[in-house]
Short mmCIF file of C-alpha atoms and ligand atoms in Angstrom, two decimals:
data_model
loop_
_atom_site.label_atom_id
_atom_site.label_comp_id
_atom_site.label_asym_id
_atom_site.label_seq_id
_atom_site.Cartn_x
_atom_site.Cartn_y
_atom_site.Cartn_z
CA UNK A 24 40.75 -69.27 -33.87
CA UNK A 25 37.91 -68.67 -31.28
CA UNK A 26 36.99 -65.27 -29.69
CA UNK A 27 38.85 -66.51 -26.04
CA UNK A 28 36.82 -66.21 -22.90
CA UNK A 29 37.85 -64.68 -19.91
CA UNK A 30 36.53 -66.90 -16.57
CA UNK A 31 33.38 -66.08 -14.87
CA UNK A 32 35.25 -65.13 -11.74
CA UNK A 33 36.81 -62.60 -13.58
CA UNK A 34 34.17 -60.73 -15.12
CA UNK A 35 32.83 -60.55 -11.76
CA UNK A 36 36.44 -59.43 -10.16
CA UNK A 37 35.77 -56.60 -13.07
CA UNK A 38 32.43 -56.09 -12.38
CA UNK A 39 33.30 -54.89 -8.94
CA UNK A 40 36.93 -52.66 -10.17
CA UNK A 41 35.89 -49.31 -9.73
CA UNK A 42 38.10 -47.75 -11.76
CA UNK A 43 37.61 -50.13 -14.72
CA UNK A 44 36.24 -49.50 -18.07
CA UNK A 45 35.59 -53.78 -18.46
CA UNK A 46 34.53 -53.70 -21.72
CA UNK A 47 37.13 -51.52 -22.98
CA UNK A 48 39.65 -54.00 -21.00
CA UNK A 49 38.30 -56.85 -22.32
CA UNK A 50 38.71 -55.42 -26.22
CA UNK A 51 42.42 -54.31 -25.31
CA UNK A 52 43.19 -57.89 -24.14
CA UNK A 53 42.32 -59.10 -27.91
CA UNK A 54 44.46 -56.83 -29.31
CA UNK A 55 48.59 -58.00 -29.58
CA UNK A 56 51.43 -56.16 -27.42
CA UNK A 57 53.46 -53.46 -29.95
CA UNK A 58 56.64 -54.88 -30.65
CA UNK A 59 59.31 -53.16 -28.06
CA UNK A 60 62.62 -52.96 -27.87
CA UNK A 61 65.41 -50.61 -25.27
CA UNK A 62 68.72 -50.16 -26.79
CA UNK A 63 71.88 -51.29 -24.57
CA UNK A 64 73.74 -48.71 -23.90
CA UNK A 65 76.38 -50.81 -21.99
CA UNK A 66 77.50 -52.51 -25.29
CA UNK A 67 76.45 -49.59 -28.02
CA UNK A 68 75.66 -46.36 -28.31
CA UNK A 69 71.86 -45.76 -28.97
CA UNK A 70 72.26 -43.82 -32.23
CA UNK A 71 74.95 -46.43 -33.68
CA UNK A 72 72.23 -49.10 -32.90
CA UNK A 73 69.06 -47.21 -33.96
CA UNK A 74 71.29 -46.62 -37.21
CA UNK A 75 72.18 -50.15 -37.84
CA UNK A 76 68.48 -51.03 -37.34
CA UNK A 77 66.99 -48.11 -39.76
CA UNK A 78 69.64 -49.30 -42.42
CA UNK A 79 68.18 -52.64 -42.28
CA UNK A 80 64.23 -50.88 -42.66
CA UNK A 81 63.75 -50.98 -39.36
CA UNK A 82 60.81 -48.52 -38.61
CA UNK A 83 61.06 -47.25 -35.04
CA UNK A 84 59.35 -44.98 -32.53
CA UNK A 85 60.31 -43.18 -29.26
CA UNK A 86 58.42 -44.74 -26.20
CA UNK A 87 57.74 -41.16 -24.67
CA UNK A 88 58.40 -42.01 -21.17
CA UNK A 89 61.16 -44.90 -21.43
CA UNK A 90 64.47 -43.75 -21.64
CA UNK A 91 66.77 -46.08 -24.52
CA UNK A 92 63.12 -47.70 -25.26
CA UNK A 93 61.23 -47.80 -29.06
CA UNK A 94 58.20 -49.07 -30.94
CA UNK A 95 59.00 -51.32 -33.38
CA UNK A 96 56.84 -50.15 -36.43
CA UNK A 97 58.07 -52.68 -39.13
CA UNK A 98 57.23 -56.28 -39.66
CA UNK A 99 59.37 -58.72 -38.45
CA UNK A 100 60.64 -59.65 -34.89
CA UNK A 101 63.08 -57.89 -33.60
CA UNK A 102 64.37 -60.92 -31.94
CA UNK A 103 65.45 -62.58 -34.75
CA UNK A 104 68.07 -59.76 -35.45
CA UNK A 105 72.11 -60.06 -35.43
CA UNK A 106 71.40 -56.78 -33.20
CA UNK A 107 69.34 -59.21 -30.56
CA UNK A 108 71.76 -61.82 -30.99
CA UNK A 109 74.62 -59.28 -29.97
CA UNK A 110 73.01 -57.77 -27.29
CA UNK A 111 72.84 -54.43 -28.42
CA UNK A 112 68.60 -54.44 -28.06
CA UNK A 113 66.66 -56.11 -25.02
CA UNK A 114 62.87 -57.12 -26.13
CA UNK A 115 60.90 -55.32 -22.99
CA UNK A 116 57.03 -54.20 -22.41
CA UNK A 117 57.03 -49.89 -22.40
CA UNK A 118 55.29 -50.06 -19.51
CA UNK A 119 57.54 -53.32 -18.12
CA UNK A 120 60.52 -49.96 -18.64
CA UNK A 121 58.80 -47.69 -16.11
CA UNK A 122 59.85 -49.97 -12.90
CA UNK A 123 63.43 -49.35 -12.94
CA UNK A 124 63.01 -45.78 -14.34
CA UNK A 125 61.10 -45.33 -11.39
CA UNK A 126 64.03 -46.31 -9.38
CA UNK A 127 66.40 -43.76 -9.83
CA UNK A 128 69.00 -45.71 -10.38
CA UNK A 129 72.38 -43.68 -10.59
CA UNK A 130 76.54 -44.98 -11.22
CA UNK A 131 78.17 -47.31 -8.30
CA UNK A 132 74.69 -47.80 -6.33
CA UNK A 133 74.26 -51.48 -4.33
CA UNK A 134 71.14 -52.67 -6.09
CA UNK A 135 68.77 -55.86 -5.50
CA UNK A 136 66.41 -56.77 -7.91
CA UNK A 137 64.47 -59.41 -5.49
CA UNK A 138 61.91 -61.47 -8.50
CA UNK A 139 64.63 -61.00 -11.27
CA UNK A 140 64.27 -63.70 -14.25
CA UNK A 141 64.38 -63.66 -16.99
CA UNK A 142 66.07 -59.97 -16.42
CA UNK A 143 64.24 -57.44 -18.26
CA UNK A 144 64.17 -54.49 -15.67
CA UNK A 145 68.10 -56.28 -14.29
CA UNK A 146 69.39 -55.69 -17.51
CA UNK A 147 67.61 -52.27 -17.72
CA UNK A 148 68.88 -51.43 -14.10
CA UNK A 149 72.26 -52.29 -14.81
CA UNK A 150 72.48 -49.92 -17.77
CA UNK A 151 70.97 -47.55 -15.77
CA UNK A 152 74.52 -47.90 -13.17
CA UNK A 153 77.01 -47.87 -16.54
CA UNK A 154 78.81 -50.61 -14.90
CA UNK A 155 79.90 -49.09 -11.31
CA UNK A 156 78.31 -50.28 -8.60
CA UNK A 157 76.77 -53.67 -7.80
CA UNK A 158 73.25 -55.73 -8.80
CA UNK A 159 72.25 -58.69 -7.34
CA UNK A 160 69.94 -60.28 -9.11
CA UNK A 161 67.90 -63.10 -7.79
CA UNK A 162 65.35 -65.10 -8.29
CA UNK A 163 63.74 -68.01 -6.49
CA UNK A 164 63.32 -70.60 -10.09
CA UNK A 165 66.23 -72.64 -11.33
CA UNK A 166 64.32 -73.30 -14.94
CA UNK A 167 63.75 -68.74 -14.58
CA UNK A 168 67.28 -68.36 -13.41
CA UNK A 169 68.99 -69.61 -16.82
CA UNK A 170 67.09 -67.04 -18.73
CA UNK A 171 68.73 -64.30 -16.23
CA UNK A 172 72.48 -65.58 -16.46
CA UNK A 173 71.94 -65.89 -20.52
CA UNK A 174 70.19 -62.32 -20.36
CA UNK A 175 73.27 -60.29 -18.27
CA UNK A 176 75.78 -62.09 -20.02
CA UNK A 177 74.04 -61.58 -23.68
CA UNK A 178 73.97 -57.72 -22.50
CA UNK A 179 77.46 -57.24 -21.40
CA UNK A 180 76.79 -57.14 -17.51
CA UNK A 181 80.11 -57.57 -15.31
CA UNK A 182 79.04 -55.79 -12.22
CA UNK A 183 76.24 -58.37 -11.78
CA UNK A 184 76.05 -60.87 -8.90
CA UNK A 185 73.33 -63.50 -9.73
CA UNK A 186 71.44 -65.36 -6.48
CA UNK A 187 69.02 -68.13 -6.63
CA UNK A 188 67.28 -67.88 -2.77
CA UNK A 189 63.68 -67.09 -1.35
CA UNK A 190 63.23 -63.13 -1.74
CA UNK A 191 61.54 -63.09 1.90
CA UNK A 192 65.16 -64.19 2.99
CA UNK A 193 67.36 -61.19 2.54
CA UNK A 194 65.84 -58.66 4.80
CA UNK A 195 66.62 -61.14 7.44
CA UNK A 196 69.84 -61.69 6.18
CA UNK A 197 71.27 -58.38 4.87
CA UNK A 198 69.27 -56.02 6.49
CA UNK A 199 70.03 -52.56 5.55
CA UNK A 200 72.38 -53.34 2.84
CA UNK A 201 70.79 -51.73 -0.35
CA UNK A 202 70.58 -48.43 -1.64
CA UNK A 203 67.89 -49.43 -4.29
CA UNK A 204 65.42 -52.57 -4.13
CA UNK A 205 63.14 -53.90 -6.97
CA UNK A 206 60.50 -56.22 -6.13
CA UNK A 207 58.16 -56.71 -8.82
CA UNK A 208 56.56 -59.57 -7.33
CA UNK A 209 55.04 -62.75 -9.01
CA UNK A 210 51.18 -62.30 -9.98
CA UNK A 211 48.39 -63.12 -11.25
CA UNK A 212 49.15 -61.05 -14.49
CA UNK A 213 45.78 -59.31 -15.81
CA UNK A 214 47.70 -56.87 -17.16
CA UNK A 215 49.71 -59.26 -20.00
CA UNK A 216 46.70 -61.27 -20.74
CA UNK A 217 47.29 -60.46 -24.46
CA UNK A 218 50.25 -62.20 -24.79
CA UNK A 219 48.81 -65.70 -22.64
CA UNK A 220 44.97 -65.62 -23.01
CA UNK A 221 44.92 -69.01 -20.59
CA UNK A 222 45.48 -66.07 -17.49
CA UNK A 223 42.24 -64.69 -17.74
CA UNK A 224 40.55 -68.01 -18.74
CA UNK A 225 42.11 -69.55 -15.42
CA UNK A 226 41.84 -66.78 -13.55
CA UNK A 227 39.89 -67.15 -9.34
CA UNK A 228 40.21 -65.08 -6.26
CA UNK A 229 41.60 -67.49 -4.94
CA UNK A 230 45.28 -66.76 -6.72
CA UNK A 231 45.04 -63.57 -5.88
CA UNK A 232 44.01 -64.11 -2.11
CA UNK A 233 47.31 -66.77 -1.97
CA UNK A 234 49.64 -64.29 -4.16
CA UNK A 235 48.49 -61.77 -1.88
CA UNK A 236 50.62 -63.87 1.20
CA UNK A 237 53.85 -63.88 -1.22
CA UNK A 238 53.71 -60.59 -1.47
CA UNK A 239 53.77 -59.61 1.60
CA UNK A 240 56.81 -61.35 2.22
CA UNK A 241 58.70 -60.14 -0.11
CA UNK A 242 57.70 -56.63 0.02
CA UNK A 243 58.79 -56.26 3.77
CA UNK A 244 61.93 -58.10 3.21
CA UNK A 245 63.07 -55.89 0.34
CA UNK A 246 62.30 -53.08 2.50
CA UNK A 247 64.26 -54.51 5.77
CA UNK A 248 66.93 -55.00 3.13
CA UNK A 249 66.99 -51.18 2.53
CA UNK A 250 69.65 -48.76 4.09
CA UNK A 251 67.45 -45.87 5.90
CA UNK A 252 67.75 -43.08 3.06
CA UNK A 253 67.35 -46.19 0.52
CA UNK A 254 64.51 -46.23 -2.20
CA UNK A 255 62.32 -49.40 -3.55
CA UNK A 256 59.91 -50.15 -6.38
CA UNK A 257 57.13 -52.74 -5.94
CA UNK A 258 55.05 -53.42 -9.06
CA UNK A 259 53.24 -56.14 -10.38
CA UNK A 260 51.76 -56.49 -13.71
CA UNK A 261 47.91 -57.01 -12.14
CA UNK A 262 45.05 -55.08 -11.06
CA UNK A 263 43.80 -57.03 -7.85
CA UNK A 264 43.54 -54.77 -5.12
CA UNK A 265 45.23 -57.95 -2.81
CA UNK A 266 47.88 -57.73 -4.78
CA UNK A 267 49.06 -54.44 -4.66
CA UNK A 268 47.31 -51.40 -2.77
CA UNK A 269 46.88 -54.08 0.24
CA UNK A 270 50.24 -55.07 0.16
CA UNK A 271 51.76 -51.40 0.03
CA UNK A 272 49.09 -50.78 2.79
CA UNK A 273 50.24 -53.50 5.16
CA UNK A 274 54.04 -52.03 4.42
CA UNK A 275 53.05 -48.96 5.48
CA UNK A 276 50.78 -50.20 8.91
CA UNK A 277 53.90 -52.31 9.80
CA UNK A 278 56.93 -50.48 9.07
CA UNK A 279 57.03 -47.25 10.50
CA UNK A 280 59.93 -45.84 8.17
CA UNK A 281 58.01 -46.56 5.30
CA UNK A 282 56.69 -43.51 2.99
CA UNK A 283 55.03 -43.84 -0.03
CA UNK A 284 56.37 -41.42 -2.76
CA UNK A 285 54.45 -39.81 -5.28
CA UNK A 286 54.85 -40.88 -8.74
CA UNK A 287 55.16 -38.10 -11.35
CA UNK A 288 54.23 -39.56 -15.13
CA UNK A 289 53.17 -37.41 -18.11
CA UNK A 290 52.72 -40.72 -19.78
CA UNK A 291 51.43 -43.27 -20.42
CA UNK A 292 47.85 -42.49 -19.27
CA UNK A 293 47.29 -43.59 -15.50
CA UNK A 294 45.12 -43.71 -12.59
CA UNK A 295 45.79 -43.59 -8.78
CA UNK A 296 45.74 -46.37 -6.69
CA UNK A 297 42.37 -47.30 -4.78
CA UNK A 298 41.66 -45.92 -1.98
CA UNK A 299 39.77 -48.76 -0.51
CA UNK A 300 38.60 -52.24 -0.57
CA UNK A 301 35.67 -54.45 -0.02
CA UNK A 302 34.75 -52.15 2.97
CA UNK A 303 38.62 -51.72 3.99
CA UNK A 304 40.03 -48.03 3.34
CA UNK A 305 43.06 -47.85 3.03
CA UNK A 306 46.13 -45.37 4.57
CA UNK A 307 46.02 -42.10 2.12
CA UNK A 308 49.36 -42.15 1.10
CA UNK A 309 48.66 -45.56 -0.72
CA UNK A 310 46.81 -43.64 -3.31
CA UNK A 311 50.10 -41.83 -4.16
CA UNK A 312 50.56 -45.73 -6.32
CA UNK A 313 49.79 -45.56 -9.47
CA UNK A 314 47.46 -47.74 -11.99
CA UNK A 315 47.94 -48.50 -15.39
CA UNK A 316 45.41 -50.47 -17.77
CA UNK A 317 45.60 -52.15 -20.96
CA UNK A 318 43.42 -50.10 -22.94
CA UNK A 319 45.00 -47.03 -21.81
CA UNK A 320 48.70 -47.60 -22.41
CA UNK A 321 48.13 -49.38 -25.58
CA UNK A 322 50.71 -52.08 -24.05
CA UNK A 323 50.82 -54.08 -20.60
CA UNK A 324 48.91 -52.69 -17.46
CA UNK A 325 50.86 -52.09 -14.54
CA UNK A 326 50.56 -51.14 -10.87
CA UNK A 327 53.71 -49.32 -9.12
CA UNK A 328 54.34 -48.03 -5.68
CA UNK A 329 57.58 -45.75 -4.85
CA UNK A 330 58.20 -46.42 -1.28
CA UNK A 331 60.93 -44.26 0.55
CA UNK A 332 62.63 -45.71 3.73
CA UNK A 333 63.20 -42.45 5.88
CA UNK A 334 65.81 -41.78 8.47
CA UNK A 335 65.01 -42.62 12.18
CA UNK A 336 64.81 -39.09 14.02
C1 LIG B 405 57.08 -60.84 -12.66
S1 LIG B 405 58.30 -62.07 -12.70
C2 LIG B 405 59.77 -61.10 -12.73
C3 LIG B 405 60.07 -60.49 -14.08
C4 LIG B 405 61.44 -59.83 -14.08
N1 LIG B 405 61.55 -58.84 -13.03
C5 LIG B 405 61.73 -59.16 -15.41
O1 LIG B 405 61.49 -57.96 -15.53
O2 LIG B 405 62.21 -59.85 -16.31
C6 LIG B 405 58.29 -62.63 -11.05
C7 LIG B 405 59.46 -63.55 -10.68
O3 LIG B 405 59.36 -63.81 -9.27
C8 LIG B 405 59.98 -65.05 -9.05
N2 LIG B 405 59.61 -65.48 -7.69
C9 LIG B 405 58.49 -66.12 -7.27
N3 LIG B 405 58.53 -66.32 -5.95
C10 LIG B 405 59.71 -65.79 -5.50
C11 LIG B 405 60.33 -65.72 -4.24
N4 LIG B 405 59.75 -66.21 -3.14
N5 LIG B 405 61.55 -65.12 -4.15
C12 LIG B 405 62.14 -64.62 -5.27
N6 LIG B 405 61.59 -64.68 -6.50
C13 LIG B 405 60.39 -65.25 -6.61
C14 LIG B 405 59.45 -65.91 -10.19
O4 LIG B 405 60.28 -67.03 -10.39
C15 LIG B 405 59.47 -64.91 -11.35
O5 LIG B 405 60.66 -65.05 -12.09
#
């Protein structure tokens, strides 16, 4: 196969990154994802499961910072187990696992998961709540929302309520209503170009300028969704500055409740979030966001804000 080649547009987007080693990025995006996997606690306990799998020669390795979450060190896809089938393992990213983690999800919370399909971090936050409590998880794509239904019911998820409806409706329609919010948004995903190398051949400004819109929306709806006291996540799987410190930043300008939380990782190496722009600096708490690359998690690269909605005085 040929050496694939990122767009032009691109290289210059990396050019310009600060905090970008490009050619070290570029290298990482050759290389293929480790093979993943997070144990379902709802349906097995993890050392029945990890026993199953290491009876079978299964080869596996603690993902230091996700909780449930292993490297799969063996050949073979772990998708094509009787354990996969059963849904006793969930194929996710490592760094995909930090989102909900991030979340603090605890037993008999109300929990929205805004961009849900196919249900990696739904599945993930709905072990996290041991089956008291509520999730609604929605997404806006019929062809998407089959993959979520199959995905809670393959895992064992009862206290699940699945909804198919724009994300920048619910803030407008249940505002206040959840204790925890997910939106990790739709984008132009530079940070998973190793598993679809068309992303960085296709890649233009221009997606991130018009992604950049959509996430705007649905950030400040999953926040007017939030009960004061309430906690979100917004991630996205990219590096554009449009796509995430802007879009925490214009939270933060518009929404007066809003406080962004530091993040506290030991791992997997991270940066912090920009602090500015093309010539636009932004609000200082926005740096408390973190950054995650390729090259330096060895996996997916991420970018994650943990916004707080406080209590009016
Ligand atoms: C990054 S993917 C979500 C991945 C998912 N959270 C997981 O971990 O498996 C983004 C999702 O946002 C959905 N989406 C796009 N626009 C949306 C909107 N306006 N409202 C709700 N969901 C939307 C897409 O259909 C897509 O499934």
């Amino acid at each position: 196969m040929s050496k694939p080649v990122p767009s032009e547009s691109l290289l210059n987007f990396l050019r310009e990154l600060p905090d970008v080693d490009a050619p070290e990025l570029l290298k990482a995006y050759e290389k293929p994802f480790p093979q993943t996997i997070r144990v379902n606690t709802l349906k097995i306990s993890e050392q029945r499961c990890l026993d199953m799998l290491r009876g079978k020669g299964v080869r596996l390795e603690k993902i230091p910072w996700g909780r449930f979450g292993y490297y799969v060190k063996s050949p073979g896809s772990p998708s094509e187990t009787m354990e996969h089938a059963l849904g006793f393992i969930y194929l996710q990213g490592p760094v995909s696992m930090l989102a909900a983690e991030l979340l603090d999800v605890t037993p008999g919370l109300v929990v929205l998961d805004m961009c849900a399909a196919p249900g990696s971090k739904s599945t993930q936050i709905a072990q996290l709540l041991q089956g008291e409590g509520v999730l609604v998880a929605n997404d806006v794509s019929v062809g998407r929302m089959r993959a979520l239904a199959f995905n809670l019911q393959r895992c064992g998820v009862l206290n699940s309520v699945t909804t198919l409806v724009d994300g920048r409706s619910f803030g407008r329609r249940e505002p206040g209503l959840f204790d925890r919010v997910l939106v990790d948004a739709p984008c132009s995903s530079l940070g998973i170009v190793s598993r679809d190398w068309r992303i960085a051949k296709r890649w233009k400004e221009g997606v991130s300028e018009r992604l950049s819109h959509l996430q705007l929306g649905l950030i400040l709806s999953g926040f007017d969704a939030l009960r004061p006291g309430g906690a979100m996540v917004y991630a996205t799987c990219t590096f554009h500055p449009l796509e995430n410190e802007h879009v925490v930043n214009e939270l933060v300008k518009r929404r007066a409740e809003a406080r962004i939380r530091e993040i506290k990782l030991t791992s997997p190496p991270h940066l912090k979030a920009l602090d500015s722009w093309e010539g636009v600096r932004f609000e200082e708490e926005v740096e408390e966001c973190v950054r995650i690359y390729p090259h330096q998690s060895g996996a997916e690269g991420f970018f994650l804000a943990k916004i707080e909605k406080i209590e009016r005085a």
